[in-house]
C-alpha cells in the first residue's frame, strides 16, 4: 500500500494581496507567511495524510530551508529519500488575491539538481504500488523514473504541471495522467476552452487514463475507449487555492493504492475522494497546512 513520490520541494513565500500588481506597479501585501510547498512535497504530504505509506525522492539545499522542509516532511510520516546538493533549496513566490486565486513564480534551485537516480531510488520505485510524478524536476529524471518501473506492477500517475512539452514516448509509460483544464489543452495541442470530452479523447489516445480537474466544478475521468465520467465538485468558501491540485493528486494516489485496478469505476472512486480532499484544502491558507487527513475527508463526505 505504498506511494513513491518523486518531485520538488519549495519554501513558499506567500503574500496576501487585494489584487495582483499590474506591470510597473507596487502593491502592499495584507499579510505574509512562509509555508512548506512544492508540488512534489505537497503531493507526498497529501498522500500520507490520506493514509498511504509514502516515500519521497527529493533534492534539497544544504541550508535552513532544506532542514525545515525535511523536518516537516518527516513529521508528516514520510520516508524521505533526500539528497543535499550545492544549490539553494527551491523557493516559490505566491500571490493570493481576494478571490483566493493564486499566481506563482518558482525558483527551482536544488530541484533542478535531481538529474539522475541512484540504484536504491530505482529499486524503491519498482517496489512501490504507485509512483507519483510532476514536472518541477528535470524531465530526463521524470522519464528515468517511468522507465525504472520496468516490469514491476508499479502504477504511474503523472501530474503534468507546470505544463510543457513532454518527450514523445513518456505518456506510453504513464497509467493515469492528472491535469487541470489549461494543462490538458496544452498537452492536447488544443485551444484553452476546448470541451472536456475532446480533450480526454486526445489524452487517452496515448493509451493512458486521464483525469481533468475542474476546480470547484469537480473533475472528469476518461479511460481509452470508454465514455468519460463526470464527478461533481463541492461548494465551499475558498480562502486560498494554493496546492489544491496537489492535494487532489496526493489523495488520488492514496485512494488508488486502496482501489482494485485502473478500471473506470476504481478511478471514479479515487477521483471522488480526491475532489473532496481538494475542496477541504481551499478553506484555509497555505499549501501544506490546508491538506486534510483521511478522517477529515471521510467526515466531510459523510456530512454530504
Ligand atoms: O502547486 C502549488 C505549488 O506550486 C506551490 O506549493 C509552489 O511551491 C509551486 O511548486
PDB file of C-alpha atoms and ligand atoms in Angstrom:
ATOM      1  CA  UNK A   1       0.000   0.000   0.000  1.00  0.00           C
ATOM      2  CA  UNK A   2       2.845   2.389  -0.787  1.00  0.00           C
ATOM      3  CA  UNK A   3       3.155   5.589  -2.764  1.00  0.00           C
ATOM      4  CA  UNK A   4       6.523   6.798  -4.041  1.00  0.00           C
ATOM      5  CA  UNK A   5       6.595  10.491  -4.916  1.00  0.00           C
ATOM      6  CA  UNK A   6       9.496  11.891  -6.913  1.00  0.00           C
ATOM      7  CA  UNK A   7       9.470  15.657  -7.178  1.00  0.00           C
ATOM      8  CA  UNK A   8      10.041  19.144  -5.901  1.00  0.00           C
ATOM      9  CA  UNK A   9      10.056  20.792  -2.508  1.00  0.00           C
ATOM     10  CA  UNK A  10       9.946  24.577  -2.162  1.00  0.00           C
ATOM     11  CA  UNK A  11       9.576  27.068   0.620  1.00  0.00           C
ATOM     12  CA  UNK A  12       6.503  29.082  -0.384  1.00  0.00           C
ATOM     13  CA  UNK A  13       6.745  32.832   0.338  1.00  0.00           C
ATOM     14  CA  UNK A  14       3.066  33.715   0.380  1.00  0.00           C
ATOM     15  CA  UNK A  15       1.866  37.312   0.018  1.00  0.00           C
ATOM     16  CA  UNK A  16      -1.827  38.054   0.532  1.00  0.00           C
ATOM     17  CA  UNK A  17      -2.798  40.878  -1.809  1.00  0.00           C
ATOM     18  CA  UNK A  18      -6.018  42.641  -2.638  1.00  0.00           C
ATOM     19  CA  UNK A  19      -5.222  42.166  -6.310  1.00  0.00           C
ATOM     20  CA  UNK A  20      -2.202  41.215  -8.389  1.00  0.00           C
ATOM     21  CA  UNK A  21       0.135  44.124  -9.257  1.00  0.00           C
ATOM     22  CA  UNK A  22      -0.008  45.396 -12.845  1.00  0.00           C
ATOM     23  CA  UNK A  23       3.316  45.737 -14.742  1.00  0.00           C
ATOM     24  CA  UNK A  24       5.307  48.612 -13.196  1.00  0.00           C
ATOM     25  CA  UNK A  25       3.021  48.808 -10.153  1.00  0.00           C
ATOM     26  CA  UNK A  26       3.831  48.233  -6.461  1.00  0.00           C
ATOM     27  CA  UNK A  27       1.106  46.962  -4.152  1.00  0.00           C
ATOM     28  CA  UNK A  28       1.232  46.494  -0.384  1.00  0.00           C
ATOM     29  CA  UNK A  29       0.501  42.989   0.910  1.00  0.00           C
ATOM     30  CA  UNK A  30      -2.081  42.440   3.633  1.00  0.00           C
ATOM     31  CA  UNK A  31      -0.028  39.637   5.117  1.00  0.00           C
ATOM     32  CA  UNK A  32       2.978  37.380   4.582  1.00  0.00           C
ATOM     33  CA  UNK A  33       3.768  33.809   5.652  1.00  0.00           C
ATOM     34  CA  UNK A  34       6.397  31.247   4.649  1.00  0.00           C
ATOM     35  CA  UNK A  35       4.920  27.757   4.256  1.00  0.00           C
ATOM     36  CA  UNK A  36       6.349  24.418   3.086  1.00  0.00           C
ATOM     37  CA  UNK A  37       5.332  23.783  -0.510  1.00  0.00           C
ATOM     38  CA  UNK A  38       6.478  22.462  -3.866  1.00  0.00           C
ATOM     39  CA  UNK A  39       4.297  20.194  -5.938  1.00  0.00           C
ATOM     40  CA  UNK A  40       6.160  17.006  -5.016  1.00  0.00           C
ATOM     41  CA  UNK A  41       6.233  17.835  -1.308  1.00  0.00           C
ATOM     42  CA  UNK A  42       2.561  18.839  -1.249  1.00  0.00           C
ATOM     43  CA  UNK A  43       1.548  15.653  -3.060  1.00  0.00           C
ATOM     44  CA  UNK A  44       3.653  13.449  -0.767  1.00  0.00           C
ATOM     45  CA  UNK A  45       2.095  15.035   2.336  1.00  0.00           C
ATOM     46  CA  UNK A  46      -1.405  14.778   0.836  1.00  0.00           C
ATOM     47  CA  UNK A  47      -0.911  11.064   0.153  1.00  0.00           C
ATOM     48  CA  UNK A  48       0.457  10.479   3.671  1.00  0.00           C
ATOM     49  CA  UNK A  49      -2.409  12.374   5.327  1.00  0.00           C
ATOM     50  CA  UNK A  50      -4.826  10.341   3.187  1.00  0.00           C
ATOM     51  CA  UNK A  51      -3.484   7.185   4.780  1.00  0.00           C
ATOM     52  CA  UNK A  52      -0.798   5.941   2.368  1.00  0.00           C
ATOM     53  CA  UNK A  53       2.666   4.724   3.270  1.00  0.00           C
ATOM     54  CA  UNK A  54       4.749   7.364   1.440  1.00  0.00           C
ATOM     55  CA  UNK A  55       8.382   7.693   0.380  1.00  0.00           C
ATOM     56  CA  UNK A  56       9.629  10.887  -1.268  1.00  0.00           C
ATOM     57  CA  UNK A  57      12.669  11.313  -3.548  1.00  0.00           C
ATOM     58  CA  UNK A  58      13.704  14.978  -3.442  1.00  0.00           C
ATOM     59  CA  UNK A  59      16.738  17.264  -3.727  1.00  0.00           C
ATOM     60  CA  UNK A  60      17.221  19.941  -1.063  1.00  0.00           C
ATOM     61  CA  UNK A  61      19.912  22.556  -0.487  1.00  0.00           C
ATOM     62  CA  UNK A  62      22.343  22.454   2.412  1.00  0.00           C
ATOM     63  CA  UNK A  63      20.500  25.309   4.084  1.00  0.00           C
ATOM     64  CA  UNK A  64      17.924  26.164   6.708  1.00  0.00           C
ATOM     65  CA  UNK A  65      15.040  25.949   4.237  1.00  0.00           C
ATOM     66  CA  UNK A  66      16.132  22.421   3.327  1.00  0.00           C
ATOM     67  CA  UNK A  67      16.315  21.469   7.016  1.00  0.00           C
ATOM     68  CA  UNK A  68      12.834  22.888   7.613  1.00  0.00           C
ATOM     69  CA  UNK A  69      11.259  21.097   4.641  1.00  0.00           C
ATOM     70  CA  UNK A  70      12.929  17.795   5.554  1.00  0.00           C
ATOM     71  CA  UNK A  71      11.799  18.068   9.169  1.00  0.00           C
ATOM     72  CA  UNK A  72       8.204  18.875   8.243  1.00  0.00           C
ATOM     73  CA  UNK A  73       8.029  16.040   5.684  1.00  0.00           C
ATOM     74  CA  UNK A  74       9.335  13.568   8.266  1.00  0.00           C
ATOM     75  CA  UNK A  75       6.859  14.913  10.825  1.00  0.00           C
ATOM     76  CA  UNK A  76       4.099  14.090   8.313  1.00  0.00           C
ATOM     77  CA  UNK A  77       5.272  10.468   8.415  1.00  0.00           C
ATOM     78  CA  UNK A  78       7.052  10.458   5.056  1.00  0.00           C
ATOM     79  CA  UNK A  79      10.074   8.240   4.435  1.00  0.00           C
ATOM     80  CA  UNK A  80      12.429  10.796   2.948  1.00  0.00           C
ATOM     81  CA  UNK A  81      14.935   9.727   0.277  1.00  0.00           C
ATOM     82  CA  UNK A  82      16.547  13.164   0.199  1.00  0.00           C
ATOM     83  CA  UNK A  83      19.817  14.292  -1.230  1.00  0.00           C
ATOM     84  CA  UNK A  84      21.523  17.556  -0.267  1.00  0.00           C
ATOM     85  CA  UNK A  85      23.077  19.465  -3.155  1.00  0.00           C
ATOM     86  CA  UNK A  86      25.157  22.613  -3.659  1.00  0.00           C
ATOM     87  CA  UNK A  87      22.222  24.821  -4.661  1.00  0.00           C
ATOM     88  CA  UNK A  88      19.678  26.695  -2.569  1.00  0.00           C
ATOM     89  CA  UNK A  89      16.507  24.845  -1.641  1.00  0.00           C
ATOM     90  CA  UNK A  90      13.705  25.688  -4.078  1.00  0.00           C
ATOM     91  CA  UNK A  91      11.530  28.684  -3.293  1.00  0.00           C
ATOM     92  CA  UNK A  92       8.257  29.987  -4.684  1.00  0.00           C
ATOM     93  CA  UNK A  93       6.734  33.437  -4.525  1.00  0.00           C
ATOM     94  CA  UNK A  94       2.982  33.021  -4.202  1.00  0.00           C
ATOM     95  CA  UNK A  95       0.481  35.876  -4.512  1.00  0.00           C
ATOM     96  CA  UNK A  96      -3.000  35.074  -3.195  1.00  0.00           C
ATOM     97  CA  UNK A  97      -5.665  37.622  -4.115  1.00  0.00           C
ATOM     98  CA  UNK A  98      -9.021  38.445  -2.514  1.00  0.00           C
ATOM     99  CA  UNK A  99     -10.755  35.848  -4.695  1.00  0.00           C
ATOM    100  CA  UNK A 100      -8.452  33.135  -3.240  1.00  0.00           C
ATOM    101  CA  UNK A 101      -6.779  32.743  -6.637  1.00  0.00           C
ATOM    102  CA  UNK A 102      -3.005  32.500  -6.805  1.00  0.00           C
ATOM    103  CA  UNK A 103      -0.090  33.351  -9.095  1.00  0.00           C
ATOM    104  CA  UNK A 104       3.191  31.561  -8.513  1.00  0.00           C
ATOM    105  CA  UNK A 105       6.809  32.003  -9.604  1.00  0.00           C
ATOM    106  CA  UNK A 106       9.202  29.160  -8.714  1.00  0.00           C
ATOM    107  CA  UNK A 107      12.974  29.241  -8.414  1.00  0.00           C
ATOM    108  CA  UNK A 108      13.797  25.531  -8.797  1.00  0.00           C
ATOM    109  CA  UNK A 109      17.194  25.742  -7.089  1.00  0.00           C
ATOM    110  CA  UNK A 110      18.086  22.312  -5.705  1.00  0.00           C
ATOM    111  CA  UNK A 111      15.130  20.692  -7.501  1.00  0.00           C
ATOM    112  CA  UNK A 112      16.994  21.223 -10.772  1.00  0.00           C
ATOM    113  CA  UNK A 113      19.850  19.061  -9.478  1.00  0.00           C
ATOM    114  CA  UNK A 114      17.768  15.902  -9.301  1.00  0.00           C
ATOM    115  CA  UNK A 115      19.347  14.818 -12.566  1.00  0.00           C
ATOM    116  CA  UNK A 116      19.612  11.039 -12.181  1.00  0.00           C
ATOM    117  CA  UNK A 117      18.500   8.217  -9.901  1.00  0.00           C
ATOM    118  CA  UNK A 118      20.597   6.052  -7.611  1.00  0.00           C
ATOM    119  CA  UNK A 119      20.252   2.264  -7.580  1.00  0.00           C
ATOM    120  CA  UNK A 120      18.419   2.495  -4.232  1.00  0.00           C
ATOM    121  CA  UNK A 121      15.944   5.022  -5.660  1.00  0.00           C
ATOM    122  CA  UNK A 122      15.348   2.887  -8.746  1.00  0.00           C
ATOM    123  CA  UNK A 123      14.664  -0.119  -6.501  1.00  0.00           C
ATOM    124  CA  UNK A 124      12.289   1.934  -4.326  1.00  0.00           C
ATOM    125  CA  UNK A 125      10.315   2.974  -7.417  1.00  0.00           C
ATOM    126  CA  UNK A 126       9.982  -0.608  -8.660  1.00  0.00           C
ATOM    127  CA  UNK A 127       8.802  -1.705  -5.179  1.00  0.00           C
ATOM    128  CA  UNK A 128       6.060   0.942  -4.859  1.00  0.00           C
ATOM    129  CA  UNK A 129       2.391   0.376  -5.669  1.00  0.00           C
ATOM    130  CA  UNK A 130       2.006   3.852  -7.160  1.00  0.00           C
ATOM    131  CA  UNK A 131       4.660   6.261  -8.476  1.00  0.00           C
ATOM    132  CA  UNK A 132       3.638   9.945  -8.493  1.00  0.00           C
ATOM    133  CA  UNK A 133       5.477  12.438 -10.702  1.00  0.00           C
ATOM    134  CA  UNK A 134       5.119  16.119 -11.617  1.00  0.00           C
ATOM    135  CA  UNK A 135       7.148  18.429 -13.860  1.00  0.00           C
ATOM    136  CA  UNK A 136       9.080  20.636 -11.408  1.00  0.00           C
ATOM    137  CA  UNK A 137      12.074  18.288 -11.630  1.00  0.00           C
ATOM    138  CA  UNK A 138      14.176  17.718 -14.764  1.00  0.00           C
ATOM    139  CA  UNK A 139      12.219  15.927 -17.495  1.00  0.00           C
ATOM    140  CA  UNK A 140      15.031  13.423 -18.069  1.00  0.00           C
ATOM    141  CA  UNK A 141      14.696  12.274 -14.438  1.00  0.00           C
ATOM    142  CA  UNK A 142      10.916  12.024 -14.747  1.00  0.00           C
ATOM    143  CA  UNK A 143      11.431   9.818 -17.819  1.00  0.00           C
ATOM    144  CA  UNK A 144      14.079   7.764 -15.973  1.00  0.00           C
ATOM    145  CA  UNK A 145      11.647   7.197 -13.092  1.00  0.00           C
ATOM    146  CA  UNK A 146       8.972   5.978 -15.504  1.00  0.00           C
ATOM    147  CA  UNK A 147      11.493   3.555 -17.045  1.00  0.00           C
ATOM    148  CA  UNK A 148      12.501   2.393 -13.536  1.00  0.00           C
ATOM    149  CA  UNK A 149       9.024   0.902 -13.068  1.00  0.00           C
ATOM    150  CA  UNK A 150      10.174  -1.624 -15.736  1.00  0.00           C
ATOM    151  CA  UNK A 151       8.358  -4.925 -15.496  1.00  0.00           C
ATOM    152  CA  UNK A 152       7.076  -4.151 -11.977  1.00  0.00           C
ATOM    153  CA  UNK A 153       3.388  -3.654 -11.148  1.00  0.00           C
ATOM    154  CA  UNK A 154       4.013  -0.042 -10.078  1.00  0.00           C
ATOM    155  CA  UNK A 155       1.285   2.218 -11.483  1.00  0.00           C
ATOM    156  CA  UNK A 156       2.459   5.616 -12.719  1.00  0.00           C
ATOM    157  CA  UNK A 157       0.474   8.788 -12.008  1.00  0.00           C
ATOM    158  CA  UNK A 158       1.823  11.838 -13.844  1.00  0.00           C
ATOM    159  CA  UNK A 159       0.617  15.281 -12.840  1.00  0.00           C
ATOM    160  CA  UNK A 160       1.808  17.225 -15.911  1.00  0.00           C
ATOM    161  CA  UNK A 161       2.246  20.505 -14.033  1.00  0.00           C
ATOM    162  CA  UNK A 162       3.580  23.010 -14.750  1.00  0.00           C
ATOM    163  CA  UNK A 163       2.693  22.203 -18.328  1.00  0.00           C
ATOM    164  CA  UNK A 164       5.301  21.992 -21.041  1.00  0.00           C
ATOM    165  CA  UNK A 165       6.306  19.767 -23.929  1.00  0.00           C
ATOM    166  CA  UNK A 166       6.781  16.101 -22.978  1.00  0.00           C
ATOM    167  CA  UNK A 167       9.157  13.578 -24.601  1.00  0.00           C
ATOM    168  CA  UNK A 168       7.034  11.758 -27.235  1.00  0.00           C
ATOM    169  CA  UNK A 169       7.167   8.324 -25.592  1.00  0.00           C
ATOM    170  CA  UNK A 170       6.693   9.437 -21.952  1.00  0.00           C
ATOM    171  CA  UNK A 171       2.914   9.073 -21.832  1.00  0.00           C
ATOM    172  CA  UNK A 172       3.290   5.488 -23.101  1.00  0.00           C
ATOM    173  CA  UNK A 173       4.653   4.590 -19.639  1.00  0.00           C
ATOM    174  CA  UNK A 174       2.005   6.522 -17.699  1.00  0.00           C
ATOM    175  CA  UNK A 175      -1.090   4.812 -16.286  1.00  0.00           C
ATOM    176  CA  UNK A 176      -3.025   7.894 -15.170  1.00  0.00           C
ATOM    177  CA  UNK A 177      -2.442  11.462 -16.306  1.00  0.00           C
ATOM    178  CA  UNK A 178      -3.811  14.207 -13.994  1.00  0.00           C
ATOM    179  CA  UNK A 179      -4.068  17.753 -15.348  1.00  0.00           C
ATOM    180  CA  UNK A 180      -6.172  20.867 -14.974  1.00  0.00           C
ATOM    181  CA  UNK A 181      -8.076  22.290 -17.932  1.00  0.00           C
ATOM    182  CA  UNK A 182      -5.275  24.583 -19.085  1.00  0.00           C
ATOM    183  CA  UNK A 183      -2.653  21.844 -18.833  1.00  0.00           C
ATOM    184  CA  UNK A 184      -4.981  19.435 -20.652  1.00  0.00           C
ATOM    185  CA  UNK A 185      -5.386  21.890 -23.529  1.00  0.00           C
ATOM    186  CA  UNK A 186      -1.622  22.481 -23.714  1.00  0.00           C
ATOM    187  CA  UNK A 187      -0.868  18.756 -23.782  1.00  0.00           C
ATOM    188  CA  UNK A 188      -3.605  18.002 -26.290  1.00  0.00           C
ATOM    189  CA  UNK A 189      -2.464  20.874 -28.534  1.00  0.00           C
ATOM    190  CA  UNK A 190      -5.994  22.336 -28.489  1.00  0.00           C
ATOM    191  CA  UNK A 191      -7.192  25.844 -27.547  1.00  0.00           C
ATOM    192  CA  UNK A 192      -7.924  26.642 -23.897  1.00  0.00           C
ATOM    193  CA  UNK A 193     -11.716  26.310 -23.505  1.00  0.00           C
ATOM    194  CA  UNK A 194     -11.967  23.146 -25.623  1.00  0.00           C
ATOM    195  CA  UNK A 195     -14.663  20.848 -24.191  1.00  0.00           C
ATOM    196  CA  UNK A 196     -13.526  18.128 -21.801  1.00  0.00           C
ATOM    197  CA  UNK A 197     -14.732  15.242 -23.963  1.00  0.00           C
ATOM    198  CA  UNK A 198     -12.495  16.370 -26.855  1.00  0.00           C
ATOM    199  CA  UNK A 199      -9.543  16.893 -24.504  1.00  0.00           C
ATOM    200  CA  UNK A 200      -9.976  13.438 -22.980  1.00  0.00           C
ATOM    201  CA  UNK A 201     -10.231  11.846 -26.426  1.00  0.00           C
ATOM    202  CA  UNK A 202      -6.777  13.205 -27.330  1.00  0.00           C
ATOM    203  CA  UNK A 203      -5.163  12.488 -23.957  1.00  0.00           C
ATOM    204  CA  UNK A 204      -6.469   8.921 -23.616  1.00  0.00           C
ATOM    205  CA  UNK A 205      -5.379   8.358 -27.226  1.00  0.00           C
ATOM    206  CA  UNK A 206      -1.878   7.916 -25.763  1.00  0.00           C
ATOM    207  CA  UNK A 207      -3.137   4.744 -24.080  1.00  0.00           C
ATOM    208  CA  UNK A 208      -3.353   6.111 -20.523  1.00  0.00           C
ATOM    209  CA  UNK A 209      -6.324   7.049 -18.359  1.00  0.00           C
ATOM    210  CA  UNK A 210      -6.739  10.801 -17.829  1.00  0.00           C
ATOM    211  CA  UNK A 211      -8.302  12.942 -15.113  1.00  0.00           C
ATOM    212  CA  UNK A 212      -9.006  16.612 -15.802  1.00  0.00           C
ATOM    213  CA  UNK A 213      -9.578  18.658 -12.652  1.00  0.00           C
ATOM    214  CA  UNK A 214     -12.129  21.460 -12.915  1.00  0.00           C
ATOM    215  CA  UNK A 215     -11.513  23.456  -9.720  1.00  0.00           C
ATOM    216  CA  UNK A 216     -14.740  23.871  -7.764  1.00  0.00           C
ATOM    217  CA  UNK A 217     -16.648  22.038 -10.501  1.00  0.00           C
ATOM    218  CA  UNK A 218     -15.079  18.655  -9.725  1.00  0.00           C
ATOM    219  CA  UNK A 219     -13.308  16.526 -12.336  1.00  0.00           C
ATOM    220  CA  UNK A 220     -13.819  14.374 -15.409  1.00  0.00           C
ATOM    221  CA  UNK A 221     -12.264  10.928 -15.847  1.00  0.00           C
ATOM    222  CA  UNK A 222     -11.569   9.124 -19.100  1.00  0.00           C
ATOM    223  CA  UNK A 223     -10.127   5.723 -19.950  1.00  0.00           C
ATOM    224  CA  UNK A 224      -9.314   4.660 -23.508  1.00  0.00           C
ATOM    225  CA  UNK A 225     -12.373   3.522 -25.448  1.00  0.00           C
ATOM    226  CA  UNK A 226     -14.995   4.346 -22.766  1.00  0.00           C
ATOM    227  CA  UNK A 227     -17.438   7.185 -22.172  1.00  0.00           C
ATOM    228  CA  UNK A 228     -15.974   9.799 -19.768  1.00  0.00           C
ATOM    229  CA  UNK A 229     -17.416  10.154 -16.259  1.00  0.00           C
ATOM    230  CA  UNK A 230     -18.040  13.490 -14.513  1.00  0.00           C
ATOM    231  CA  UNK A 231     -17.515  13.794 -10.758  1.00  0.00           C
ATOM    232  CA  UNK A 232     -19.226  16.899  -9.328  1.00  0.00           C
ATOM    233  CA  UNK A 233     -17.437  19.360  -7.048  1.00  0.00           C
ATOM    234  CA  UNK A 234     -18.423  20.778  -3.652  1.00  0.00           C
ATOM    235  CA  UNK A 235     -19.379  24.360  -2.911  1.00  0.00           C
ATOM    236  CA  UNK A 236     -17.124  25.696  -0.169  1.00  0.00           C
ATOM    237  CA  UNK A 237     -15.913  29.167   0.846  1.00  0.00           C
ATOM    238  CA  UNK A 238     -12.439  29.331  -0.697  1.00  0.00           C
ATOM    239  CA  UNK A 239      -9.686  31.237   1.135  1.00  0.00           C
ATOM    240  CA  UNK A 240      -6.597  30.026  -0.731  1.00  0.00           C
ATOM    241  CA  UNK A 241      -6.477  27.611  -3.671  1.00  0.00           C
ATOM    242  CA  UNK A 242      -2.674  27.143  -3.499  1.00  0.00           C
ATOM    243  CA  UNK A 243      -1.872  23.441  -3.513  1.00  0.00           C
ATOM    244  CA  UNK A 244      -5.452  22.304  -4.142  1.00  0.00           C
ATOM    245  CA  UNK A 245      -4.330  20.482  -7.282  1.00  0.00           C
ATOM    246  CA  UNK A 246      -1.523  18.821  -5.318  1.00  0.00           C
ATOM    247  CA  UNK A 247      -3.932  17.780  -2.570  1.00  0.00           C
ATOM    248  CA  UNK A 248      -6.058  16.220  -5.309  1.00  0.00           C
ATOM    249  CA  UNK A 249      -3.108  14.270  -6.759  1.00  0.00           C
ATOM    250  CA  UNK A 250      -1.810  13.000  -3.399  1.00  0.00           C
ATOM    251  CA  UNK A 251      -5.267  11.977  -2.185  1.00  0.00           C
ATOM    252  CA  UNK A 252      -5.975  10.363  -5.566  1.00  0.00           C
ATOM    253  CA  UNK A 253      -2.765   8.303  -5.348  1.00  0.00           C
ATOM    254  CA  UNK A 254      -3.597   7.166  -1.811  1.00  0.00           C
ATOM    255  CA  UNK A 255      -7.085   6.156  -2.926  1.00  0.00           C
ATOM    256  CA  UNK A 256      -5.621   4.378  -5.949  1.00  0.00           C
ATOM    257  CA  UNK A 257      -3.465   2.069  -3.833  1.00  0.00           C
ATOM    258  CA  UNK A 258      -6.610   1.094  -1.928  1.00  0.00           C
ATOM    259  CA  UNK A 259      -8.574   0.558  -5.166  1.00  0.00           C
ATOM    260  CA  UNK A 260      -8.616  -2.673  -7.088  1.00  0.00           C
ATOM    261  CA  UNK A 261      -7.437  -1.655 -10.557  1.00  0.00           C
ATOM    262  CA  UNK A 262      -7.349   1.053 -13.230  1.00  0.00           C
ATOM    263  CA  UNK A 263     -10.956   0.451 -14.332  1.00  0.00           C
ATOM    264  CA  UNK A 264     -13.164   3.487 -14.850  1.00  0.00           C
ATOM    265  CA  UNK A 265     -15.087   2.550 -11.697  1.00  0.00           C
ATOM    266  CA  UNK A 266     -11.948   2.484  -9.498  1.00  0.00           C
ATOM    267  CA  UNK A 267     -10.712   5.750 -10.980  1.00  0.00           C
ATOM    268  CA  UNK A 268     -14.092   7.394 -10.396  1.00  0.00           C
ATOM    269  CA  UNK A 269     -14.000   6.296  -6.738  1.00  0.00           C
ATOM    270  CA  UNK A 270     -10.459   7.651  -6.295  1.00  0.00           C
ATOM    271  CA  UNK A 271     -11.424  10.891  -8.036  1.00  0.00           C
ATOM    272  CA  UNK A 272     -14.454  11.398  -5.780  1.00  0.00           C
ATOM    273  CA  UNK A 273     -12.227  11.080  -2.714  1.00  0.00           C
ATOM    274  CA  UNK A 274      -9.632  13.437  -4.221  1.00  0.00           C
ATOM    275  CA  UNK A 275     -12.238  16.067  -5.179  1.00  0.00           C
ATOM    276  CA  UNK A 276     -13.399  16.121  -1.542  1.00  0.00           C
ATOM    277  CA  UNK A 277      -9.824  16.427  -0.205  1.00  0.00           C
ATOM    278  CA  UNK A 278      -9.113  19.324  -2.596  1.00  0.00           C
ATOM    279  CA  UNK A 279     -12.363  21.081  -1.616  1.00  0.00           C
ATOM    280  CA  UNK A 280     -11.386  20.929   2.066  1.00  0.00           C
ATOM    281  CA  UNK A 281      -7.897  22.256   1.277  1.00  0.00           C
ATOM    282  CA  UNK A 282      -9.086  25.569  -0.194  1.00  0.00           C
ATOM    283  CA  UNK A 283     -10.827  26.539   3.055  1.00  0.00           C
ATOM    284  CA  UNK A 284      -7.589  27.605   4.788  1.00  0.00           C
ATOM    285  CA  UNK A 285      -4.285  29.278   3.953  1.00  0.00           C
ATOM    286  CA  UNK A 286      -1.113  27.652   2.671  1.00  0.00           C
ATOM    287  CA  UNK A 287      -0.454  24.561   0.590  1.00  0.00           C
ATOM    288  CA  UNK A 288       0.703  22.091   3.259  1.00  0.00           C
ATOM    289  CA  UNK A 289      -1.211  23.416   6.304  1.00  0.00           C
ATOM    290  CA  UNK A 290      -4.524  23.043   4.465  1.00  0.00           C
ATOM    291  CA  UNK A 291      -4.133  19.393   3.379  1.00  0.00           C
ATOM    292  CA  UNK A 292      -6.742  17.228   5.160  1.00  0.00           C
ATOM    293  CA  UNK A 293      -6.334  13.860   6.852  1.00  0.00           C
ATOM    294  CA  UNK A 294      -8.202  10.712   5.837  1.00  0.00           C
ATOM    295  CA  UNK A 295     -10.571  11.176   8.789  1.00  0.00           C
ATOM    296  CA  UNK A 296     -11.329  14.772   7.760  1.00  0.00           C
ATOM    297  CA  UNK A 297     -12.129  13.726   4.198  1.00  0.00           C
ATOM    298  CA  UNK A 298     -14.370  10.878   5.351  1.00  0.00           C
ATOM    299  CA  UNK A 299     -16.189  13.191   7.785  1.00  0.00           C
ATOM    300  CA  UNK A 300     -16.646  15.803   5.021  1.00  0.00           C
ATOM    301  CA  UNK A 301     -18.094  13.195   2.678  1.00  0.00           C
ATOM    302  CA  UNK A 302     -20.292  11.831   5.451  1.00  0.00           C
ATOM    303  CA  UNK A 303     -21.860  15.257   6.007  1.00  0.00           C
ATOM    304  CA  UNK A 304     -22.941  15.420   2.343  1.00  0.00           C
TER     305      UNK A 304
HETATM  306  O1  LIG B   1       1.013  23.678  -6.702  1.00  0.00           O
HETATM  307  C1  LIG B   1       1.373  24.616  -5.729  1.00  0.00           C
HETATM  308  C2  LIG B   1       2.854  24.645  -5.567  1.00  0.00           C
HETATM  309  O2  LIG B   1       3.435  25.087  -6.784  1.00  0.00           O
HETATM  310  C3  LIG B   1       3.349  25.601  -4.515  1.00  0.00           C
HETATM  311  O3  LIG B   1       3.470  24.991  -3.250  1.00  0.00           O
HETATM  312  C4  LIG B   1       4.667  26.095  -5.102  1.00  0.00           C
HETATM  313  O4  LIG B   1       5.795  25.761  -4.347  1.00  0.00           O
HETATM  314  C5  LIG B   1       4.745  25.510  -6.506  1.00  0.00           C
HETATM  315  O5  LIG B   1       5.542  24.396  -6.569  1.00  0.00           O
END
